[in-house]
Coordinates of C-alpha atoms in Angstrom, one line a residue:
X1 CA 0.0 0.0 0.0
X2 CA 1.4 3.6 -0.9
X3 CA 1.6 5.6 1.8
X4 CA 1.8 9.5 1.8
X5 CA 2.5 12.1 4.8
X6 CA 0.1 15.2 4.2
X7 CA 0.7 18.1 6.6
X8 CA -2.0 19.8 7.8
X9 CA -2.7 23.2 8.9
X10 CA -6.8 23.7 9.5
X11 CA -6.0 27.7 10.5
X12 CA -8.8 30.2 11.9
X13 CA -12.3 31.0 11.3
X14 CA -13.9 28.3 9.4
X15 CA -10.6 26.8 8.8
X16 CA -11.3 23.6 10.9
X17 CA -14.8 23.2 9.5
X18 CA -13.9 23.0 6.1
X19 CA -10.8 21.0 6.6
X20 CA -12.8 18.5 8.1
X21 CA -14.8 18.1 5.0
X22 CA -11.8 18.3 2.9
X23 CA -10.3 15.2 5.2
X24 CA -13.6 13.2 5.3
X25 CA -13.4 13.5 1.2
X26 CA -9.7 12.5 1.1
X27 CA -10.6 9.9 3.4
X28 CA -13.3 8.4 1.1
X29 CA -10.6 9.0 -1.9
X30 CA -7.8 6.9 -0.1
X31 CA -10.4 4.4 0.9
X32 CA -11.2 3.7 -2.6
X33 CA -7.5 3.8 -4.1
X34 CA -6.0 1.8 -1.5
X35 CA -3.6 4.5 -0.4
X36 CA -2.8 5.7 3.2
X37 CA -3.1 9.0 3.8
X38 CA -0.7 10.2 7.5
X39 CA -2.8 13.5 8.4
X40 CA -0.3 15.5 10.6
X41 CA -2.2 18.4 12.3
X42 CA -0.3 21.5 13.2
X43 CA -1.8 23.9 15.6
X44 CA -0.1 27.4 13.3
X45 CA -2.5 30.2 13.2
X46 CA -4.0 33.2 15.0
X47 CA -5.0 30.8 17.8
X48 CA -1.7 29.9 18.5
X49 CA 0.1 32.9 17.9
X50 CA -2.3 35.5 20.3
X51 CA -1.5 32.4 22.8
X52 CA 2.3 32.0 22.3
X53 CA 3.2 34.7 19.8
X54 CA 4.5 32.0 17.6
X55 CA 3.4 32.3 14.1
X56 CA 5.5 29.4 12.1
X57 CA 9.0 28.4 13.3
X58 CA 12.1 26.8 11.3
X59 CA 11.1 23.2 12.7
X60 CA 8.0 23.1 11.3
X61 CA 9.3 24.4 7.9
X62 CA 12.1 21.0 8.1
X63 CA 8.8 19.0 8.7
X64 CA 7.1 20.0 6.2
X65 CA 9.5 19.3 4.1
X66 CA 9.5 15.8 4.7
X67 CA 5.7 15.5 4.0
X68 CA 4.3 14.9 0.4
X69 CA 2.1 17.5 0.8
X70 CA 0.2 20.5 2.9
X71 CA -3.4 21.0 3.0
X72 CA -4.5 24.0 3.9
X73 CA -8.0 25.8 6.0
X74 CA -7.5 29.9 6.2
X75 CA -5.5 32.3 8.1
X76 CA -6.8 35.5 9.3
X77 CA -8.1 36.7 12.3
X78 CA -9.1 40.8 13.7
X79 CA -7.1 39.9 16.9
X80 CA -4.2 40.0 14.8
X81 CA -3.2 42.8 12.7
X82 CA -3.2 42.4 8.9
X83 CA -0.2 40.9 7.5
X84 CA 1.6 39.4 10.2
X85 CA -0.1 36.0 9.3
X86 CA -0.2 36.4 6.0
X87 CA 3.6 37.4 5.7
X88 CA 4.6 35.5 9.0
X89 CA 2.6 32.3 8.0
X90 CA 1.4 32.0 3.9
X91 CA 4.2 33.9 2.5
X92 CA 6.6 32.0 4.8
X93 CA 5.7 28.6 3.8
X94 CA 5.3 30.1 0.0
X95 CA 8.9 31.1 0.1
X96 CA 10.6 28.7 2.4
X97 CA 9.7 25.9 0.0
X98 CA 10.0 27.9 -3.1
X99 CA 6.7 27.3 -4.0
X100 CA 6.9 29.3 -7.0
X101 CA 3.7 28.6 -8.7
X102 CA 0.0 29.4 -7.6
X103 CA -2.2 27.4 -9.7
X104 CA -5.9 28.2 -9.7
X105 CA -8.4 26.5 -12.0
X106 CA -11.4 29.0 -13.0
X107 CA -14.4 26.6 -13.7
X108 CA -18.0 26.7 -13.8
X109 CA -19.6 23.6 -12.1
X110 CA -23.4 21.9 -13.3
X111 CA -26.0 24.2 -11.1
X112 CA -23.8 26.7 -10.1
X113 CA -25.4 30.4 -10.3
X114 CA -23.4 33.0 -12.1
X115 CA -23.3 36.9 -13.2
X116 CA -22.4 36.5 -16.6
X117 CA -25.1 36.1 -19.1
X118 CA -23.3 32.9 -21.3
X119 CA -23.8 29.8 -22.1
X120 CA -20.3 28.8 -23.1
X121 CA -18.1 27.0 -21.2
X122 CA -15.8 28.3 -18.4
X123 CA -13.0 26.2 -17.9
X124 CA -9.4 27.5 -17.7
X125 CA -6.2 27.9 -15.5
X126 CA -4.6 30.9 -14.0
X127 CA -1.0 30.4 -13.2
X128 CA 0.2 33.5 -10.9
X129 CA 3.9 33.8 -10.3
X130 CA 4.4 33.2 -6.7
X131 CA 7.5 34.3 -5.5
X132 CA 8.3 37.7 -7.1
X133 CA 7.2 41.4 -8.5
X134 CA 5.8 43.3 -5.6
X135 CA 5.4 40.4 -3.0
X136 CA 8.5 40.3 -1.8
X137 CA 8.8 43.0 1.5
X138 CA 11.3 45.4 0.1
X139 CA 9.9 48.8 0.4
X140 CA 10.1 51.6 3.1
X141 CA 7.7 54.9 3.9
X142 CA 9.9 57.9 4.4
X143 CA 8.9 60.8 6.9
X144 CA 10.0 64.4 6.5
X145 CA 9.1 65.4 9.4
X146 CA 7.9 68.6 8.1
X147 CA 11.3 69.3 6.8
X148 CA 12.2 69.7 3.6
X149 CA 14.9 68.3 1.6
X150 CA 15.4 64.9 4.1
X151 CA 17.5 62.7 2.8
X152 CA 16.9 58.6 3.5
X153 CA 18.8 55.6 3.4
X154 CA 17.4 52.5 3.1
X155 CA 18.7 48.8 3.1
X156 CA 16.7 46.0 1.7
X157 CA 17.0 42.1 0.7
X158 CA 14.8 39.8 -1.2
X159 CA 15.5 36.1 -0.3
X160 CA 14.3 33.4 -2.0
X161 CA 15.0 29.7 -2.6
X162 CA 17.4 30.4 -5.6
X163 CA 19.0 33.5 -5.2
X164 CA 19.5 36.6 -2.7
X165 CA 19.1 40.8 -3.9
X166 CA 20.3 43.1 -1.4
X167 CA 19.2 46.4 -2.3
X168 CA 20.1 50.0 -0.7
X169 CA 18.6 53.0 -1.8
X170 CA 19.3 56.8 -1.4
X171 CA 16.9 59.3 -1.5
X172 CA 16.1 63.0 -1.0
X173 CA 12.9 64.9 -1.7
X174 CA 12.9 68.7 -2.2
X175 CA 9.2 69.0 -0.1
X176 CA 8.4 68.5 3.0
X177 CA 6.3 65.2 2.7
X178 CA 6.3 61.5 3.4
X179 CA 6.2 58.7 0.9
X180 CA 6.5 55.4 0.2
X181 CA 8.0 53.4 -2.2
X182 CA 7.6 49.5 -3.6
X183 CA 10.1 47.7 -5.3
X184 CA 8.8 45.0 -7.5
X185 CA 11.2 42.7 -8.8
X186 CA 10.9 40.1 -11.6
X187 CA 13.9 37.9 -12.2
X188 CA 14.6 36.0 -15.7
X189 CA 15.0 32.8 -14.1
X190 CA 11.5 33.6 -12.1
X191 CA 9.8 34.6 -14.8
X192 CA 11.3 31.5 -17.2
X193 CA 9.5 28.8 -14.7
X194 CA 6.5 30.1 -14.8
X195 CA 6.1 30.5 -18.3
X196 CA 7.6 27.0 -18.7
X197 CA 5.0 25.3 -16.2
X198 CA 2.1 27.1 -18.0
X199 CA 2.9 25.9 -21.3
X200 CA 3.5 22.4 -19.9
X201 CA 0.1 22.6 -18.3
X202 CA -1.7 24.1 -21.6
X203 CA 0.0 20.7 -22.9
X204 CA -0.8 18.5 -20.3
X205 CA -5.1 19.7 -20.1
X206 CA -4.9 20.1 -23.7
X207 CA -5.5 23.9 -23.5
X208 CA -4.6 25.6 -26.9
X209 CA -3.8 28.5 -25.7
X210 CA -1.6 30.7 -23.3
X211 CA -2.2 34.6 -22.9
X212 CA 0.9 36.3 -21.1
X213 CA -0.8 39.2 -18.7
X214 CA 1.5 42.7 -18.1
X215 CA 1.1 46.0 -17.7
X216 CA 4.6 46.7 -20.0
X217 CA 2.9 50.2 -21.0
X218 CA 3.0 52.0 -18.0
X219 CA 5.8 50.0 -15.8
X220 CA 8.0 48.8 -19.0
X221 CA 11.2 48.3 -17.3
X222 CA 9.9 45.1 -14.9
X223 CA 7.5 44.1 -17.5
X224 CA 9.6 44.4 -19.8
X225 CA 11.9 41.6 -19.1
X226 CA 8.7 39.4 -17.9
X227 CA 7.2 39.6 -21.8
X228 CA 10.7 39.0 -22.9
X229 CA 10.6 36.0 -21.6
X230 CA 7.1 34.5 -22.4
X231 CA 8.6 35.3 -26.2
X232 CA 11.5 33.3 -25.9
X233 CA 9.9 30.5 -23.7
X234 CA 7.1 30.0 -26.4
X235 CA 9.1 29.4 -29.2
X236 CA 9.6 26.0 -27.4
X237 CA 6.0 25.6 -27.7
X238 CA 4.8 25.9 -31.3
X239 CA 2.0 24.6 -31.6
X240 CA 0.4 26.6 -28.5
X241 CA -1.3 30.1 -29.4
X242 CA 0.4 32.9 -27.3
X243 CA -1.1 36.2 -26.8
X244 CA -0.3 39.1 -24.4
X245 CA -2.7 41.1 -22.6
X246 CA -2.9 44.1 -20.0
X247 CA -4.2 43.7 -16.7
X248 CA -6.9 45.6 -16.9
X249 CA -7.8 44.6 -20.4
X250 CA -7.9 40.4 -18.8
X251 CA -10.1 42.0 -16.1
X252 CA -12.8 43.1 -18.8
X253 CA -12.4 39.7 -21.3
X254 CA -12.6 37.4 -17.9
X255 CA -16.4 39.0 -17.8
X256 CA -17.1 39.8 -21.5
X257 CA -15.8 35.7 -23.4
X258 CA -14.0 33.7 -20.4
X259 CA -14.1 30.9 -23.1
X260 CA -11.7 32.3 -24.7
X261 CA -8.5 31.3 -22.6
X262 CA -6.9 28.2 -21.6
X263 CA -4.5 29.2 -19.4
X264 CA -3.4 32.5 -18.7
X265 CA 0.0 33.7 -16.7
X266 CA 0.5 36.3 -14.4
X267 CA 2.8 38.5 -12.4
X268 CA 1.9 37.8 -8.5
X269 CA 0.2 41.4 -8.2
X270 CA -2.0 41.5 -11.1
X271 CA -2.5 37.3 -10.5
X272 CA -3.6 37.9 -6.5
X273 CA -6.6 40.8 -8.1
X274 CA -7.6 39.1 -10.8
X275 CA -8.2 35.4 -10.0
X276 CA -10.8 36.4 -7.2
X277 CA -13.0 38.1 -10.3
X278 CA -12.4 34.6 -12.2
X279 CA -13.9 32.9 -8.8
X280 CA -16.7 35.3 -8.6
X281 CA -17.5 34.1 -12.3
X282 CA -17.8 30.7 -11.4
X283 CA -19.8 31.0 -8.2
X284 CA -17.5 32.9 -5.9
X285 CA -15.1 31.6 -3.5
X286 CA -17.0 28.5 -2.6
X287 CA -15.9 27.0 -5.4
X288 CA -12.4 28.6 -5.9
X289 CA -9.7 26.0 -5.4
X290 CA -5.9 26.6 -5.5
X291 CA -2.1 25.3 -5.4
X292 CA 0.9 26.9 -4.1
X293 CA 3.2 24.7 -6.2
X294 CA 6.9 23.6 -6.1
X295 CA 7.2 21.1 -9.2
X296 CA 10.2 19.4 -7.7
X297 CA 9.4 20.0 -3.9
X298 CA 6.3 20.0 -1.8
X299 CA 3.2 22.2 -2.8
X300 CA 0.2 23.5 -0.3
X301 CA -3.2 23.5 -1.5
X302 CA -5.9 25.8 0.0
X303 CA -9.1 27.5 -1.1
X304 CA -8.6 31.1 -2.2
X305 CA -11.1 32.4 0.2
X306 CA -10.2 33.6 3.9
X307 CA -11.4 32.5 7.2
X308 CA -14.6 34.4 7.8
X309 CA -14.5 34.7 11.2
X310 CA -18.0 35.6 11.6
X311 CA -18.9 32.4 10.7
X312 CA -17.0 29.8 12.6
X313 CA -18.9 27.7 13.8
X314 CA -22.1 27.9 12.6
X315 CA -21.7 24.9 9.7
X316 CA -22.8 27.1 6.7
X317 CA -19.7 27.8 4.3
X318 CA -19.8 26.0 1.2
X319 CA -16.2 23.3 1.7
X320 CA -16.5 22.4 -2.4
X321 CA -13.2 25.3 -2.8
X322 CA -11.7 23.1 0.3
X323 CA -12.5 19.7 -1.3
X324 CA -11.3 20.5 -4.8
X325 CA -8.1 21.8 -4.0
X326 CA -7.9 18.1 -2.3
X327 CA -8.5 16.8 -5.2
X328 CA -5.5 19.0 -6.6
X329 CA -3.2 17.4 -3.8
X330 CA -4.0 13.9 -5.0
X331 CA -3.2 14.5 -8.6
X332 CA 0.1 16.6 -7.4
X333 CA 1.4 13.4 -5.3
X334 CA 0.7 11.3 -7.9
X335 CA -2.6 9.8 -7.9
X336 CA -4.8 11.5 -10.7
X337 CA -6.9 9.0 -11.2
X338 CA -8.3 9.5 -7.4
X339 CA -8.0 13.8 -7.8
X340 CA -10.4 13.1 -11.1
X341 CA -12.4 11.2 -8.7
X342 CA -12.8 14.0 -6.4
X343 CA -13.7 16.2 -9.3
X344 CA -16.3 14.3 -10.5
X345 CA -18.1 13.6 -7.5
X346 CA -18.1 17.1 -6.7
X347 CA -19.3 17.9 -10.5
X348 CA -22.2 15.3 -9.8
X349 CA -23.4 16.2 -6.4
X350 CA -23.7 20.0 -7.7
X351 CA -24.8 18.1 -10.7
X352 CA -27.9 16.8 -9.1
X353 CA -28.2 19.8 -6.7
X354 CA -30.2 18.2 -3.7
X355 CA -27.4 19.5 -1.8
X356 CA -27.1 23.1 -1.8
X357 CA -25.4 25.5 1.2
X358 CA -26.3 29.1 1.9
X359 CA -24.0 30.6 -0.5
X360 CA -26.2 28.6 -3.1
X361 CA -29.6 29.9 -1.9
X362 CA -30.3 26.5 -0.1
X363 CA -30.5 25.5 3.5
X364 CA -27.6 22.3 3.4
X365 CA -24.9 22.4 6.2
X366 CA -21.4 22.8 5.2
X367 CA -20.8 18.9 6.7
X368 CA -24.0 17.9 4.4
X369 CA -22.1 19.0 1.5
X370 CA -18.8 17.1 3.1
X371 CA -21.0 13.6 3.7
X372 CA -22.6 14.1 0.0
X373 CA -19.4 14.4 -1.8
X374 CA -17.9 12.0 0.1
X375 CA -20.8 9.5 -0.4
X376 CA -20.3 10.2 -4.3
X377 CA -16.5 9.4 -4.1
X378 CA -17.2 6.2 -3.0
X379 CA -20.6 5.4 -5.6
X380 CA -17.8 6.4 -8.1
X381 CA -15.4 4.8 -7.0
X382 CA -16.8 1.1 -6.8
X383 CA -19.0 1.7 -10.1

């Protein structure tokens, strides 16, 4: 029997609830492959840091990196200030393991209610650069004081898995103002991977096409180099269509023909705005799965959404984003048959649509959706 190690972290909010449903479905999964699944829990999140203020140490970084994969609840909590937990915690574990890739499928599931007015088929993949352009904490706001003419000095670094930029920058401003400044950084080599890993999954799913997504007209220096190399990267890939795109101009075609990609690659800014309007065109974030993924190392998989505090515990978010990135850890270790599985017992149950939760205008609990799902794995499975 194969045996895996999955690490997982249920988080705040509804973290634990939907987890559960996530590990009742992966349960029914491993059950029907004849796989064992070792679910190691780890307590990290607001919980545990307003207790200990410990937000992730090194040791747990070492563990996970002797686990196959991590599966993922939520973080967020308004005990805890914004972005210690999501630089302290989610970047951490994004960076630490180089997981350089943020994969998120944009699909529109049987029954599932949505804005747009089509009645083609949504079905592509966002891949979001994971590691670089302005997600990577170099930056400082300057204060004058109310003095003109400051000057400032500033040091700043950028670590990653591959490399190291130590930065230092001099300024002066001839008012007497603050401001603030952002470096965003894009690498060849960073930019190269992901372009390479979304033409191998265009290949792969049989997607004919890859659009390139920049803002090269009003930042051309750092956007420059990134549509440099999507040109050189798809001449390896003839017989994918390539296009490029500005941000803004994605934001408008995701609503006006969504058929009309296959998978589309972005620069982590742009990638972190735009795939929450490609969830809200499928349903929303109930149904918005994703994977922070190293191809050569171990990858997290999470739904997009956060932890809705206001909801914990009451047993009404919808877990299908939970479940399907689930799926999306199976097919990552190795078994796609059983991630399929997942898949198509989730498109079924929504398929039939005796089971709906709040978000979908019915009255089902989040654990109803859980048991159904999981139920449907199994029918599946032994048909």
């Amino acid at each position: 029997m194969k045996q895996y190690q999955i690490a997982v972290l249920e988080g705040d909010g509804i973290g634990p609830e939907i987890i559960r449903e996530g590990v009742k479905v992966l349960r029914a999964a491993a059950e029907i492959g004849g796989i064992s699944l070792g679910l190691n829990y780890y307590p990290y999140g607001a919980e545990h840091y307003l207790k200990t203020g410990e937000i992730l140490p090194d040791a747990a970084i070492r563990e996970f990196r002797d686990s196959n994969a991590i599966y993922f609840g939520a973080a967020g909590d308004p005990q805890v200030a914004p972005g210690i937990l999501e630089v302290g915690l989610i970047l951490k574990i994004r960076f630490d393991l180089d997981q350089y890739i943020n994969l998120r499928p944009i699909k529109l599931y049987p029954n599932v209610w949505t804005p747009l007015k089509t009645e083609a088929p949504i079905d592509f993949y966002v891949i979001r650069e994971n590691a670089e352009d302005f997600y990577n904490g170099m930056g400082a706001i300057f204060r004058s004081n109310g003095q003109r003419d400051q000057t400032h000095h500033c040091e700043m670094s950028m670590k990653r898995v591959p490399y190291q930029i130590n930065m230092t920058l001099d300024s002066r401003m001839d008012a007497s103002d603050d401001y603030a400044v952002a470096m965003g950084v894009i690498t060849r080599q960073g930019a190269e991977r992901a372009m390479r890993y979304s033409f191998e999954l265009a290949r792969a799913k049989g997607k004919k096409k890859v659009t390139a997504v920049d803002k090269v007209n009003v930042l051309p220096h750092v956007y420059g180099l990134w549509r440099e190399v999507f040109a050189e990267v798809a001449r390896d890939y003839p017989e994918i269509e390539t296009e490029n795109s500005f941000a803004d101009a994605t934001a408008m075609w995701f609503v006006k023909n969504p058929e009309n990609y296959g998978v589309v690659v972005m620069p982590n800014l742009f990638g972190d705005v735009i795939t929450d309007l490609g969830a809200e065109i499928t349903g929303g974030l109930g149904f918005a799965a994703g994977g922070n993924i190293n191809p050569k190392g171990v990858s997290m998989f999470e739904p997009i959404h956060g932890s809705a505090p206001k909801y914990k515990g009451l047993n009404v978010i919808n877990p299908v984003a939970t479940i399907l990135s689930g799926g999306m850890l199976l097919e990552n270790i190795g078994e796609q048959a059983l991630g399929e599985l997942v898949e198509r017992a989730v498109t079924e149950v929504l398929r039939e649509g005796r089971v709906r939760t709040k978000d979908m205008g019915g009255t089902s609990t989040t654990s109803d959706m859980g048991d159904a799902i999981a139920a449907k794995v199994r029918e599946l499975g032994r048909s």
